[in-house]
XYZ file of C-alpha atoms in Angstrom:
599
model
C 17.009 -19.489 -90.534
C 18.278 -22.367 -92.669
C 15.306 -23.372 -94.817
C 14.300 -25.691 -97.627
C 13.961 -24.160 -101.122
C 10.837 -24.160 -103.231
C 10.972 -26.403 -106.287
C 11.012 -23.399 -108.607
C 14.376 -22.412 -107.114
C 16.089 -25.654 -108.199
C 17.900 -25.819 -111.555
C 15.988 -27.945 -114.085
C 19.195 -29.899 -114.778
C 18.797 -31.469 -111.326
C 15.126 -32.378 -111.841
C 13.926 -35.591 -113.434
C 12.605 -35.502 -116.997
C 8.926 -36.351 -116.619
C 8.238 -34.675 -119.960
C 9.739 -37.826 -121.480
C 6.510 -39.574 -120.394
C 4.008 -36.838 -121.297
C 5.016 -33.460 -122.673
C 2.433 -31.687 -120.518
C -0.269 -32.244 -117.942
C -2.783 -31.759 -120.760
C -1.194 -34.642 -122.670
C -1.474 -36.729 -119.500
C -5.155 -35.855 -119.217
C -5.751 -36.942 -122.809
C -3.928 -40.230 -122.222
C -5.885 -40.765 -119.019
C -9.215 -40.266 -120.771
C -8.229 -42.542 -123.662
C -7.102 -45.477 -121.551
C -10.002 -45.053 -119.103
C -12.388 -45.738 -121.950
C -10.458 -48.856 -122.970
C -10.506 -50.593 -119.582
C -14.021 -51.871 -120.225
C -12.720 -53.808 -123.258
C -11.111 -56.215 -120.816
C -14.385 -57.105 -119.127
C -15.730 -58.442 -122.418
C -13.512 -61.497 -121.960
C -14.970 -62.512 -118.625
C -16.112 -66.117 -118.795
C -14.342 -66.611 -122.163
C -10.633 -66.529 -121.354
C -10.159 -70.289 -121.343
C -12.542 -71.217 -124.152
C -9.562 -71.764 -126.473
C -5.862 -70.955 -126.793
C -6.387 -68.183 -129.361
C -8.822 -66.319 -127.108
C -6.476 -66.606 -124.132
C -3.584 -65.138 -126.113
C -5.807 -62.392 -127.497
C -6.849 -61.404 -123.996
C -3.303 -61.470 -122.608
C -2.044 -59.258 -125.416
C -4.922 -56.794 -124.988
C -4.351 -56.735 -121.229
C -0.686 -55.900 -121.756
C -1.510 -53.113 -124.211
C -3.954 -51.458 -121.818
C -2.055 -52.033 -118.581
C 1.150 -50.621 -120.039
C -0.677 -47.361 -120.755
C -2.342 -47.442 -117.307
C 1.144 -47.764 -115.796
C 2.314 -44.723 -117.752
C -0.639 -42.653 -116.553
C -0.411 -43.666 -112.891
C 3.378 -43.336 -112.736
C 3.436 -39.830 -114.194
C 0.767 -38.660 -111.742
C 2.455 -40.289 -108.753
C 5.837 -38.807 -109.610
C 4.349 -35.347 -110.096
C 2.626 -35.601 -106.714
C 5.952 -36.621 -105.122
C 7.592 -33.405 -106.325
C 5.421 -31.335 -104.004
C 2.896 -33.100 -101.796
C 1.228 -29.737 -101.101
C 0.151 -29.365 -104.746
C -3.540 -30.237 -104.729
C -3.756 -30.522 -108.524
C -1.100 -33.227 -108.579
C -2.591 -34.948 -105.560
C -5.884 -35.107 -107.452
C -4.105 -36.504 -110.518
C -2.425 -39.119 -108.369
C -5.767 -40.089 -106.837
C -7.302 -40.415 -110.316
C -4.377 -42.568 -111.398
C -4.753 -44.764 -108.333
C -8.465 -45.179 -109.027
C -7.765 -46.068 -112.646
C -5.215 -48.663 -111.566
C -7.751 -50.194 -109.192
C -10.385 -50.177 -111.931
C -8.026 -51.946 -114.326
C -7.160 -54.484 -111.645
C -10.849 -55.080 -111.037
C -11.512 -55.417 -114.779
C -8.962 -58.225 -115.041
C -9.631 -59.903 -111.707
C -11.547 -62.743 -113.361
C -8.582 -64.077 -115.323
C -6.746 -65.897 -112.554
C -9.796 -67.720 -111.167
C -10.676 -68.771 -114.734
C -7.156 -70.033 -115.399
C -7.243 -71.869 -112.091
C -10.311 -73.760 -113.257
C -7.931 -75.597 -115.593
C -5.530 -78.371 -114.728
C -1.840 -78.050 -115.493
C -2.319 -80.579 -118.285
C -5.050 -78.439 -119.865
C -2.852 -75.338 -119.683
C 0.034 -77.224 -121.298
C -2.308 -78.360 -124.087
C -3.267 -74.738 -124.763
C 0.402 -73.790 -124.970
C 0.975 -76.590 -127.461
C -1.964 -75.329 -129.527
C -0.820 -71.695 -129.536
C 2.970 -71.124 -129.548
C 2.458 -67.464 -128.632
C 1.547 -68.625 -125.133
C 4.984 -70.134 -124.523
C 6.401 -66.885 -123.108
C 3.706 -66.983 -120.396
C 4.802 -70.319 -118.913
C 6.136 -68.827 -115.670
C 3.018 -66.670 -115.333
C 0.792 -69.726 -115.749
C 2.837 -71.688 -113.215
C 2.550 -68.864 -110.680
C -1.202 -68.544 -111.197
C -1.780 -72.271 -110.786
C 0.482 -72.348 -107.729
C -1.828 -69.839 -106.030
C -4.977 -71.816 -106.807
C -5.655 -72.830 -103.170
C -5.636 -69.163 -102.130
C -7.612 -67.589 -104.960
C -11.304 -67.001 -104.478
C -14.174 -66.880 -106.944
C -14.183 -64.278 -109.715
C -16.862 -62.328 -107.836
C -14.850 -62.233 -104.602
C -11.637 -61.378 -106.458
C -13.389 -58.453 -108.140
C -14.645 -57.184 -104.781
C -11.152 -57.466 -103.302
C -9.719 -55.563 -106.252
C -12.360 -52.849 -105.867
C -11.522 -52.594 -102.163
C -7.820 -51.987 -102.781
C -8.283 -48.227 -102.541
C -9.890 -48.681 -99.134
C -7.330 -51.139 -97.810
C -4.521 -48.871 -99.035
C -6.026 -45.907 -97.185
C -3.983 -46.228 -93.940
C -0.734 -46.001 -95.887
C -1.928 -43.080 -97.997
C -3.245 -41.195 -94.973
C 0.046 -41.780 -93.162
C 1.979 -40.511 -96.195
C -0.043 -37.319 -96.439
C 0.209 -36.696 -92.695
C 3.967 -37.146 -92.543
C 4.950 -35.555 -95.862
C 2.429 -32.758 -96.344
C 0.906 -31.774 -92.970
C 3.302 -32.643 -90.177
C 6.219 -30.391 -89.266
C 9.079 -31.596 -87.106
C 10.144 -28.537 -85.203
C 12.853 -25.879 -85.301
C 15.994 -25.915 -83.145
C 18.875 -23.557 -82.578
C 22.229 -24.764 -83.837
C 25.555 -24.164 -82.020
C 26.016 -20.876 -83.918
C 22.666 -19.589 -82.722
C 20.853 -19.994 -86.035
C 17.490 -21.697 -86.305
C 17.379 -24.958 -88.237
C 14.167 -26.553 -89.458
C 14.032 -30.329 -88.858
C 12.639 -32.402 -91.730
C 12.312 -36.107 -92.346
C 15.011 -35.736 -95.004
C 17.593 -33.979 -92.817
C 16.895 -35.565 -89.415
C 19.510 -38.303 -89.788
C 22.134 -35.859 -91.040
C 21.462 -33.557 -88.076
C 22.058 -36.578 -85.833
C 25.630 -36.745 -87.173
C 26.559 -33.217 -86.060
C 29.515 -33.139 -83.623
C 27.771 -31.017 -80.954
C 26.163 -33.547 -78.624
C 23.745 -31.101 -76.985
C 22.544 -30.032 -80.424
C 21.944 -33.658 -81.403
C 19.994 -34.163 -78.210
C 17.812 -31.097 -78.902
C 17.128 -32.300 -82.435
C 16.292 -35.810 -81.257
C 13.965 -34.710 -78.467
C 12.248 -32.064 -80.593
C 11.709 -34.465 -83.467
C 10.182 -37.228 -81.346
C 8.115 -34.753 -79.350
C 6.415 -33.790 -82.611
C 5.702 -37.469 -83.248
C 4.231 -37.749 -79.747
C 1.588 -35.226 -80.776
C 0.248 -37.528 -83.515
C 0.809 -40.904 -81.860
C -2.915 -41.702 -81.695
C -3.435 -40.911 -85.375
C -0.354 -42.852 -86.492
C -1.123 -45.702 -84.089
C -4.648 -46.013 -85.469
C -3.478 -45.944 -89.082
C -0.855 -48.640 -88.450
C -3.298 -50.791 -86.485
C -5.769 -50.639 -89.381
C -3.028 -51.532 -91.867
C -2.070 -54.581 -89.796
C -5.701 -55.654 -89.520
C -6.138 -55.362 -93.289
C -3.101 -57.623 -93.801
C -4.457 -60.187 -91.346
C -7.972 -60.075 -92.782
C -6.730 -60.505 -96.335
C -4.671 -63.515 -95.262
C -7.703 -65.064 -93.585
C -9.855 -64.497 -96.673
C -7.268 -66.297 -98.766
C -6.927 -69.231 -96.416
C -3.522 -68.556 -94.881
C -2.724 -69.160 -91.243
C -0.799 -65.888 -90.849
C -0.358 -62.570 -92.624
C 3.361 -63.272 -92.926
C 2.749 -66.558 -94.694
C 0.392 -64.813 -97.123
C 2.810 -61.978 -97.814
C 5.799 -64.230 -98.498
C 3.803 -66.752 -100.496
C 2.954 -64.035 -102.978
C 6.584 -64.257 -104.139
C 7.031 -67.940 -103.299
C 9.613 -67.233 -100.587
C 9.404 -69.790 -97.734
C 8.854 -68.385 -94.250
C 11.982 -70.336 -93.275
C 14.024 -67.662 -95.077
C 12.483 -65.007 -92.806
C 13.014 -67.091 -89.658
C 16.571 -67.898 -90.679
C 17.332 -64.202 -91.062
C 15.828 -63.132 -87.730
C 17.376 -66.048 -85.827
C 20.852 -65.658 -87.370
C 20.932 -61.936 -86.670
C 19.642 -62.483 -83.136
C 22.468 -64.971 -82.552
C 25.020 -62.360 -83.639
C 23.839 -59.264 -81.787
C 27.188 -59.139 -80.029
C 28.651 -57.750 -83.278
C 26.138 -54.882 -83.194
C 26.865 -54.361 -79.488
C 30.571 -54.045 -80.273
C 29.799 -51.368 -82.857
C 27.898 -49.422 -80.200
C 30.721 -49.872 -77.686
C 33.254 -48.588 -80.241
C 31.103 -45.508 -80.735
C 31.018 -44.920 -77.000
C 34.830 -45.047 -76.903
C 35.208 -42.894 -79.994
C 32.893 -40.214 -78.651
C 34.509 -40.315 -75.223
C 31.193 -40.522 -73.367
C 30.356 -42.494 -70.251
C 27.087 -43.774 -71.715
C 25.964 -43.891 -75.326
C 22.415 -42.544 -75.749
C 19.868 -42.665 -78.556
C 20.955 -39.363 -80.083
C 24.502 -40.748 -80.444
C 23.616 -43.758 -82.609
C 24.129 -42.079 -85.981
C 27.443 -40.522 -85.027
C 30.509 -41.433 -86.987
C 33.174 -43.529 -85.304
C 35.555 -40.729 -86.264
C 33.712 -38.519 -83.788
C 33.086 -35.840 -86.369
C 30.871 -35.070 -89.313
C 32.146 -36.529 -92.572
C 33.496 -34.387 -95.400
C 31.104 -32.913 -97.955
C 30.629 -34.851 -101.174
C 28.916 -32.765 -103.803
C 26.556 -34.450 -106.211
C 28.785 -34.152 -109.281
C 31.669 -35.864 -107.482
C 29.375 -38.539 -106.103
C 28.025 -39.495 -109.503
C 31.535 -39.863 -110.937
C 32.674 -42.099 -108.086
C 29.572 -44.262 -108.419
C 30.138 -44.671 -112.153
C 33.780 -45.625 -111.577
C 32.809 -48.106 -108.855
C 30.630 -50.284 -111.102
C 33.452 -50.976 -113.592
C 33.698 -54.641 -112.430
C 30.148 -55.146 -113.783
C 31.326 -54.447 -117.337
C 31.797 -51.496 -119.657
C 28.275 -51.694 -121.107
C 26.711 -51.534 -117.628
C 28.940 -48.618 -116.670
C 28.251 -46.586 -119.813
C 24.521 -47.128 -119.618
C 24.542 -45.758 -116.096
C 26.479 -42.690 -117.218
C 24.063 -42.073 -120.082
C 21.131 -42.371 -117.704
C 22.543 -39.796 -115.322
C 23.129 -37.461 -118.260
C 19.494 -38.021 -119.329
C 18.036 -36.679 -116.063
C 17.066 -39.925 -114.418
C 17.532 -38.251 -111.024
C 15.491 -35.625 -109.171
C 18.409 -34.628 -106.990
C 17.750 -32.068 -104.276
C 15.223 -31.561 -101.489
C 12.516 -28.948 -102.008
C 9.675 -27.825 -99.804
C 6.829 -30.322 -99.851
C 8.838 -32.982 -101.685
C 8.309 -36.557 -100.597
C 10.995 -37.615 -98.140
C 13.528 -40.394 -98.667
C 14.546 -41.864 -101.991
C 13.170 -44.320 -104.541
C 13.569 -45.547 -108.101
C 10.458 -45.767 -110.250
C 9.325 -45.923 -113.875
C 7.536 -48.319 -116.212
C 8.454 -50.866 -118.855
C 8.141 -48.121 -121.486
C 9.927 -45.258 -119.724
C 13.382 -44.432 -118.507
C 13.932 -44.890 -114.775
C 13.146 -42.001 -112.425
C 15.026 -41.607 -109.153
C 13.775 -39.372 -106.350
C 16.432 -38.177 -103.929
C 16.861 -35.513 -101.284
C 20.630 -35.161 -101.766
C 22.406 -33.616 -98.765
C 26.036 -33.221 -99.996
C 27.345 -36.014 -97.805
C 28.746 -39.524 -98.045
C 25.411 -41.045 -97.046
C 23.676 -39.373 -99.979
C 26.381 -40.677 -102.326
C 25.663 -44.221 -101.143
C 21.929 -43.633 -101.589
C 22.577 -42.548 -105.167
C 24.500 -45.787 -105.781
C 21.638 -47.744 -104.179
C 18.886 -46.245 -106.317
C 20.959 -46.541 -109.484
C 21.201 -50.263 -108.745
C 17.407 -50.446 -108.902
C 17.280 -48.390 -112.086
C 19.902 -50.442 -113.876
C 18.091 -53.604 -112.811
C 14.933 -52.301 -114.489
C 16.818 -51.363 -117.617
C 18.484 -54.761 -118.036
C 15.355 -56.748 -117.169
C 13.270 -54.619 -119.536
C 15.695 -55.275 -122.375
C 15.853 -59.018 -121.802
C 12.276 -59.930 -120.856
C 8.786 -59.441 -122.257
C 6.540 -57.076 -120.290
C 4.890 -59.793 -118.229
C 8.245 -61.194 -117.046
C 10.211 -57.957 -116.625
C 8.938 -56.871 -113.202
C 11.129 -58.320 -110.464
C 10.369 -58.904 -106.817
C 11.698 -56.719 -104.006
C 13.621 -59.705 -102.675
C 15.837 -59.513 -105.776
C 15.668 -55.731 -106.140
C 17.338 -55.087 -102.796
C 20.286 -57.200 -103.867
C 20.829 -55.125 -107.009
C 20.829 -51.863 -105.062
C 23.174 -53.101 -102.351
C 25.659 -54.619 -104.796
C 26.242 -51.069 -106.037
C 26.779 -49.798 -102.492
C 29.246 -52.589 -101.762
C 31.163 -51.984 -104.996
C 31.341 -48.283 -104.141
C 32.855 -49.110 -100.750
C 35.494 -51.383 -102.285
C 36.337 -48.851 -104.991
C 36.803 -45.938 -102.623
C 38.806 -47.912 -100.066
C 41.087 -49.097 -102.867
C 41.576 -45.773 -104.681
C 41.305 -42.880 -102.230
C 44.603 -41.552 -100.923
C 42.975 -39.288 -98.350
C 43.091 -41.388 -95.138
C 40.447 -39.249 -93.466
C 38.021 -39.731 -96.339
C 38.800 -43.463 -96.483
C 38.019 -43.776 -92.774
C 34.716 -41.990 -93.298
C 33.852 -44.274 -96.229
C 34.573 -47.348 -94.098
C 32.515 -45.863 -91.296
C 29.664 -45.130 -93.724
C 29.615 -48.733 -94.925
C 29.546 -49.965 -91.335
C 26.665 -47.582 -90.617
C 24.736 -48.726 -93.656
C 25.369 -52.344 -92.722
C 24.155 -51.676 -89.177
C 21.062 -49.866 -90.404
C 20.335 -52.413 -93.132
C 21.089 -55.864 -91.788
C 20.526 -55.249 -88.078
C 18.021 -52.383 -88.030
C 15.827 -53.761 -90.812
C 15.858 -57.195 -89.203
C 14.747 -55.550 -85.975
C 11.943 -53.939 -87.986
C 11.088 -57.371 -89.393
C 10.862 -58.795 -85.873
C 8.634 -55.855 -84.829
C 6.388 -56.358 -87.842
C 5.997 -60.028 -87.046
C 5.166 -59.323 -83.390
C 2.511 -56.684 -84.087
C 0.783 -58.944 -86.609
C 0.838 -61.791 -84.103
C -0.947 -59.559 -81.570
C -3.867 -59.104 -83.974
C -3.823 -62.768 -85.014
C -4.113 -63.677 -81.318
C -7.106 -61.303 -80.935
C -5.046 -58.776 -78.993
C -5.270 -54.985 -79.064
C -2.724 -52.750 -80.795
C -2.645 -49.344 -79.125
C 0.061 -46.672 -79.224
C 1.211 -47.901 -75.798
C 1.416 -51.468 -77.128
C 3.447 -50.328 -80.123
C 5.777 -48.390 -77.807
C 6.283 -51.382 -75.541
C 6.969 -53.892 -78.332
C 9.288 -51.530 -80.156
C 11.066 -50.400 -77.002
C 11.755 -53.989 -75.931
C 13.251 -54.865 -79.312
C 15.315 -51.694 -79.447
C 16.626 -52.454 -75.970
C 17.729 -55.964 -76.930
C 19.360 -54.953 -80.192
C 21.121 -51.953 -78.678
C 21.839 -53.335 -75.223
C 24.881 -51.083 -74.527
C 22.820 -47.934 -75.269
C 20.628 -45.944 -72.883
C 17.396 -45.439 -74.776
C 16.415 -41.784 -74.437
C 14.491 -38.961 -76.069
C 11.333 -40.826 -77.014
C 13.100 -43.439 -79.146
C 10.390 -45.977 -78.249
C 8.188 -43.926 -80.631
C 10.524 -44.501 -83.568
C 8.009 -46.959 -85.078
C 5.867 -43.930 -85.959
C 8.353 -42.649 -88.520
C 8.853 -45.930 -90.449
C 6.585 -46.020 -93.531
C 7.679 -49.555 -94.449
C 5.502 -51.052 -91.721
C 2.559 -50.353 -94.029
C 4.087 -52.440 -96.815
C 3.134 -55.905 -95.497
C 6.324 -57.795 -94.554
C 8.550 -55.844 -96.910
C 11.504 -54.766 -94.765
C 13.154 -58.167 -94.257
C 14.203 -58.043 -97.901
C 16.607 -55.179 -97.204
C 18.448 -57.512 -94.852
C 18.491 -60.507 -97.161
C 19.544 -58.120 -99.911
C 22.677 -56.855 -98.182
C 23.673 -60.396 -97.210
C 23.361 -61.652 -100.776
C 25.087 -58.535 -102.136
C 28.143 -59.068 -99.949
C 28.497 -62.620 -101.270
C 27.983 -61.572 -104.898
C 30.562 -58.780 -104.731
C 33.111 -61.084 -103.110
C 32.602 -63.524 -105.957
C 32.884 -60.805 -108.633
C 36.081 -59.403 -107.138
C 37.569 -62.905 -106.815
C 36.450 -64.433 -110.108
C 36.066 -61.437 -112.422
C 34.156 -61.477 -115.686
C 32.469 -64.857 -115.269
C 30.949 -63.911 -111.919
C 29.982 -60.476 -113.269
C 28.237 -62.165 -116.201
C 26.332 -64.409 -113.774
C 25.243 -61.355 -111.819
C 24.092 -59.548 -114.963
C 22.146 -62.695 -115.870
C 20.406 -62.405 -112.509
C 19.432 -58.813 -113.312
C 18.321 -59.715 -116.828
C 16.124 -62.516 -115.494
C 13.724 -59.928 -114.059
C 10.638 -61.780 -112.868
C 10.943 -64.732 -115.233
C 11.416 -67.127 -112.304
C 10.844 -67.178 -108.532
C 13.171 -64.997 -106.422
C 15.301 -67.738 -104.858
C 15.900 -69.237 -108.308
C 16.741 -65.867 -109.848
C 19.339 -65.206 -107.132
C 20.877 -68.620 -107.759
C 21.756 -67.289 -111.225
C 24.408 -65.238 -109.414
C 25.681 -68.301 -107.536
C 24.026 -67.471 -104.184
C 21.555 -69.653 -102.253
C 19.488 -67.532 -99.872
C 17.688 -70.617 -98.543
C 20.863 -71.313 -96.548
C 22.184 -69.362 -93.528
C 25.671 -68.927 -95.022
C 25.092 -65.605 -96.867
C 23.821 -63.946 -93.670
C 26.613 -65.431 -91.571
C 29.190 -64.431 -94.195
C 27.915 -60.866 -94.301
C 28.183 -60.563 -90.514
C 31.762 -61.883 -90.669
C 32.596 -59.082 -93.121
C 30.987 -56.594 -90.718
C 33.107 -57.935 -87.868
C 36.267 -57.664 -90.002
C 35.500 -54.063 -90.916
C 34.874 -53.260 -87.242
C 38.308 -54.659 -86.429
C 39.871 -52.634 -89.253
C 38.368 -49.318 -88.225
C 39.120 -49.982 -84.565
C 42.770 -50.351 -85.541
C 42.735 -47.185 -87.647
C 41.212 -45.172 -84.807
C 43.141 -46.890 -81.999
C 40.009 -48.210 -80.312
C 39.676 -51.459 -78.395
């Protein structure tokens, strides 16, 4: 039986270097105890923050000192727990870290209501009186902007204390799907048993044997059927918490509340969904090309991840992938490229899947640490693109951390998903330009088309689903597993009109953790649209455009997302980036159709 190794069986060279944060779990415990005792120092400023400029600066500097250490403690524990979700010691550490983070948030919850008791003129006078406050100008502007939606200090403290409770649906879902749930075992075409995991499901859906893909698909979603009531309840509670929080803060909808947190107009969301909906014929053509390429009478759900080449792509081992990714980012400048290489040599990446490891991939870290990338590398082209994606996030953090003070370094997801996708797009261009192997080039082109499909179209479909399920609750409706199935199935049917939906695909909503993240997924779609425009500009204009893009990365969170992206010469308030990205998708579909002699 093909199985997943234990973590102890994986070479340390392919594991991230968490000892760079704390040399041991005992050192973490000591740091945890020390910073836990300091959190109460913050409460001493309650009611005093705005008494004068010197006191305000003193508080802000103390808050930074303590919260930076809290971030270290919580990040280390969370990353350790991600290594093996079965490890109860690390799960307990992660829970302690989460509680500490909530406690620190509660201990500082008074500051924004107190600042909002001031007028803009009074805040400006305090800045004039204390020059050290000048670096906080964007922070002050953001706080004052949210004044209509911030409640009293007492209510804000209660809301902060409740964060552990309101986060519970997501945490329960994570433990269920990563630690407790198994996804079945199937027999491959050679007669060997293969264990299905969240990490390998998509790869198994690219295997050439259609009956095998069907068995994998049906087995996987049958396992989800067994927990549909649990997952349905957890998602319903998450949606209700989003809606309730929006109501408490005086918003008309949960979506408005979620987007206002980053000052992104809901028009950007509507523009995305409407523009994609108007161009679903491009996605339909992709599906029709797959049907031709596979030589089947009717494309079904288990065929959607298949390559247009009709076969599994060539293996790409990790060492080769990292070299290609490094080469691909050369247009961003030598300093960017070398810093990425140094990071990979410094064990930024936890590379391979192990039993109990959290599924998927992410980039994490703090202002004071190196980046840490979790992967479940599968020796394929898709994993290579995921590596490029996560390195985009990590390099973003590095450049923003260098250029900005702590309070302005953290960037919004809206910008983050551009940085990651720029790397993917550069990788595509590099490989199509340099590879002499026509088969590999075709697979790279196909991979980009797949990632475009699954990012722009699929994530926009998720965004539409998220909006619909929140509207049900806002209209006093009931969200049951059947309701989720119906809403999701209808959307899937419209987006993939040429496909016969089979094998329990209407339950796909159960396996998407992003639905717990409160209107998060649309930013993947806006990200790939902006990335396509940025890369076109860099390839056309060279160093000047690359410098503008690096300026965007260096800006971090020093301005609102739409303004930060404008640093790179892109206006996401307009439909053009989305329309332009879809035109590129159409062109690539034409190109691969010609290469494969498809209509």
